[in-house]
Amino acid sequence: MTATVQSELISAIRSIPDYPKPGVMFRDITTLLGNPKAFRRAIDELVHPYAGTKIEKIAGIEARGFILGGAIAHQLSAGFVPIRKKGKLPHDTVRIAYSLEYGVDEMEMHRDAIQPGERVILVDDLIATGGTAEGAVKLLKQMGADIVAACFIIDLPELGGRKKLEALGVNVRTLIEFAGH
């Protein structure tokens, strides 16, 4: 990806200081999603390394991962699997607890969403501390998924999430980085 494309994506993301708490710079991708050219470019860049390869499912983490994952699944002719917060799915589910900055939460997916050995890409908008993505990776592996990659538009490398996923043997693809948190 060229520096021009990276610059285009960075300029399409709104930065909101002191949200959700003082000292945090929130990276809001809704402006990127609302910009047709930037949205298309981000999806194309996330899809490009996997075009022409066999990917059966895209797993998206609630909620922005649903938007990105749906578009990526369409481009790769793959199915889409939502990974949601506990209690939001209507059928038989599998669940895993994962660590948050200030506690523990649970996420789940339908028990029949992934078959053992299916090639899966995990998608979300941003990787920070990696707790949520790490939980999703463990949930997918518990179901027998062959995780091809975890893809994000934004990486906050100082927070170490990418390294957590790589330590689990997952290839991580990000498009842009922002310093800080």
C-alpha positions as MATLAB code, in Angstrom:
seq = 'MTATVQSELISAIRSIPDYPKPGVMFRDITTLLGNPKAFRRAIDELVHPYAGTKIEKIAGIEARGFILGGAIAHQLSAGFVPIRKKGKLPHDTVRIAYSLEYGVDEMEMHRDAIQPGERVILVDDLIATGGTAEGAVKLLKQMGADIVAACFIIDLPELGGRKKLEALGVNVRTLIEFAGH';
ca = [
       0.000    0.000    0.000;
       1.358    3.399   -0.928;
       1.923    6.348    1.385;
      -0.722    8.233   -0.607;
      -3.354    5.581    0.163;
      -2.374    5.564    3.832;
      -2.639    9.346    3.947;
      -6.050    9.172    2.262;
      -7.311    6.707    4.881;
      -5.860    8.660    7.818;
      -7.491   11.864    6.605;
     -10.874   10.088    6.389;
     -10.820    9.139   10.098;
     -12.080   11.587   12.710;
     -10.037   11.878   15.908;
     -11.976   12.831   19.042;
      -9.896   13.860   22.068;
     -10.837   12.780   25.589;
     -13.455   10.246   24.499;
     -14.678    8.032   26.119;
     -12.499    9.323   28.977;
      -9.840   11.996   29.514;
      -6.505   11.198   27.878;
      -7.934    8.905   25.196;
      -7.902    9.899   21.526;
     -10.863    8.077   19.972;
     -10.404    7.078   16.305;
     -13.843    7.286   14.718;
     -14.164    5.349   11.446;
     -17.758    6.489   10.802;
     -16.334    9.333    8.715;
     -14.373    6.802    6.647;
     -17.514    4.685    6.238;
     -19.411    7.758    5.051;
     -16.774    8.616    2.446;
     -17.452    6.308   -0.550;
     -13.926    6.548   -1.971;
     -12.166    5.953    1.382;
     -14.544    3.141    2.360;
     -14.002    1.382   -0.976;
     -10.237    1.868   -0.715;
     -10.113    0.411    2.807;
     -12.138   -2.661    1.805;
     -10.067   -3.176   -1.348;
      -6.823   -2.961    0.646;
      -8.066   -5.417    3.267;
      -9.262   -7.868    0.582;
      -6.288   -7.618   -1.799;
      -3.900  -10.177   -0.181;
      -6.653  -12.806   -0.061;
      -8.248  -12.336   -3.491;
      -8.153  -15.609   -5.375;
      -7.539  -17.703   -2.262;
     -10.052  -20.012   -0.642;
     -11.661  -18.203    2.281;
     -14.884  -19.798    3.526;
     -15.909  -17.327    6.244;
     -15.332  -13.806    7.438;
     -15.915  -13.411   11.185;
     -16.765   -9.855   12.231;
     -16.582   -8.534   15.781;
     -19.582   -6.489   16.918;
     -20.319   -3.834   15.708;
     -17.986   -2.123   13.219;
     -16.563   -5.523   12.322;
     -20.032   -6.359   10.975;
     -19.900   -3.466    8.507;
     -16.369   -4.172    7.329;
     -16.745   -7.944    7.462;
     -19.916   -7.942    5.385;
     -18.216   -5.941    2.642;
     -15.117   -8.150    2.739;
     -17.212  -11.348    2.685;
     -19.037  -10.049   -0.385;
     -15.759   -9.275   -2.180;
     -14.289  -12.708   -1.365;
     -17.531  -14.651   -2.001;
     -17.351  -15.927    1.572;
     -19.954  -16.380    4.266;
     -20.210  -13.968    7.187;
     -20.184  -14.936   10.881;
     -21.138  -12.381   13.544;
     -19.276  -12.525   16.839;
     -21.517  -10.795   19.370;
     -21.764   -9.866   22.998;
     -23.329  -12.493   25.237;
     -27.089  -12.907   24.881;
     -27.525  -11.292   21.464;
     -27.743  -14.378   19.231;
     -31.004  -16.357   18.956;
     -29.763  -19.907   18.407;
     -27.447  -22.397   20.138;
     -24.150  -20.602   20.849;
     -20.600  -21.121   22.034;
     -19.166  -18.509   24.366;
     -15.816  -17.334   25.677;
     -14.839  -14.859   28.394;
     -12.228  -12.248   27.493;
     -10.361   -9.492   29.299;
     -11.207   -5.828   28.959;
      -9.180   -2.902   30.228;
     -11.380   -2.769   33.349;
     -12.803   -6.255   33.763;
     -14.112   -9.273   31.887;
     -16.870   -9.702   29.298;
     -18.147  -12.563   27.141;
     -18.686  -12.972   23.416;
     -20.395  -15.698   21.464;
     -21.180  -17.067   18.046;
     -23.618  -19.643   16.754;
     -22.393  -23.169   17.348;
     -23.023  -24.103   13.687;
     -21.445  -20.976   12.138;
     -18.016  -22.499   11.474;
     -17.112  -26.035   10.521;
     -13.759  -27.491   11.614;
     -11.026  -26.674    9.101;
     -12.835  -23.771    7.451;
     -10.519  -20.947    6.441;
     -11.569  -17.801    8.287;
     -10.509  -14.153    8.391;
     -11.325  -12.190   11.541;
     -12.259   -8.518   10.999;
     -12.706   -5.431   13.157;
     -12.043   -1.726   12.756;
      -9.204   -1.311   15.243;
      -6.708   -3.316   17.281;
      -5.636   -1.678   20.547;
      -4.922   -3.820   23.630;
      -6.174   -6.862   21.724;
      -8.391   -8.327   24.452;
     -11.500   -8.563   22.298;
      -9.649   -9.820   19.221;
      -7.731  -12.352   21.314;
     -11.033  -13.653   22.713;
     -12.472  -13.908   19.200;
      -9.392  -15.813   17.971;
      -9.683  -18.266   20.852;
     -13.402  -18.722   20.195;
     -12.787  -19.396   16.489;
      -9.992  -21.852   17.282;
     -12.256  -23.591   19.808;
     -14.642  -24.198   16.895;
     -11.843  -25.621   14.729;
     -11.398  -22.633   12.407;
      -8.221  -22.280   10.360;
      -7.592  -18.577   10.989;
      -5.912  -17.179    7.893;
      -5.571  -13.646    9.283;
      -7.003  -10.969   11.519;
      -7.584   -7.710    9.632;
      -8.071   -4.202   10.983;
      -8.069   -0.740    9.471;
      -6.266    0.803   12.457;
      -3.462   -0.421   14.700;
      -2.509    1.332   17.946;
       0.870   -0.434   18.242;
       1.852    1.038   21.605;
      -1.010   -0.905   23.224;
       0.334   -4.299   22.081;
      -2.759   -5.982   20.620;
      -1.063   -7.033   17.403;
       1.680   -8.819   19.349;
      -0.934  -10.747   21.370;
      -2.510  -12.117   18.192;
       0.833  -12.893   16.581;
       1.801  -14.813   19.750;
      -1.280  -16.979   19.070;
       0.068  -17.704   15.567;
      -2.310  -15.343   13.765;
      -1.168  -13.251   10.805;
      -2.288   -9.647   11.415;
      -3.027   -7.169    8.632;
      -3.580   -3.488    9.388;
      -3.769   -0.541    7.029;
      -2.709    2.407    9.179;
      -1.214    3.160   12.584;
      -1.817    5.915   15.086;
       0.518    6.687   17.983;
      -0.840    6.675   21.519;
      -4.215    5.374   22.631;
];
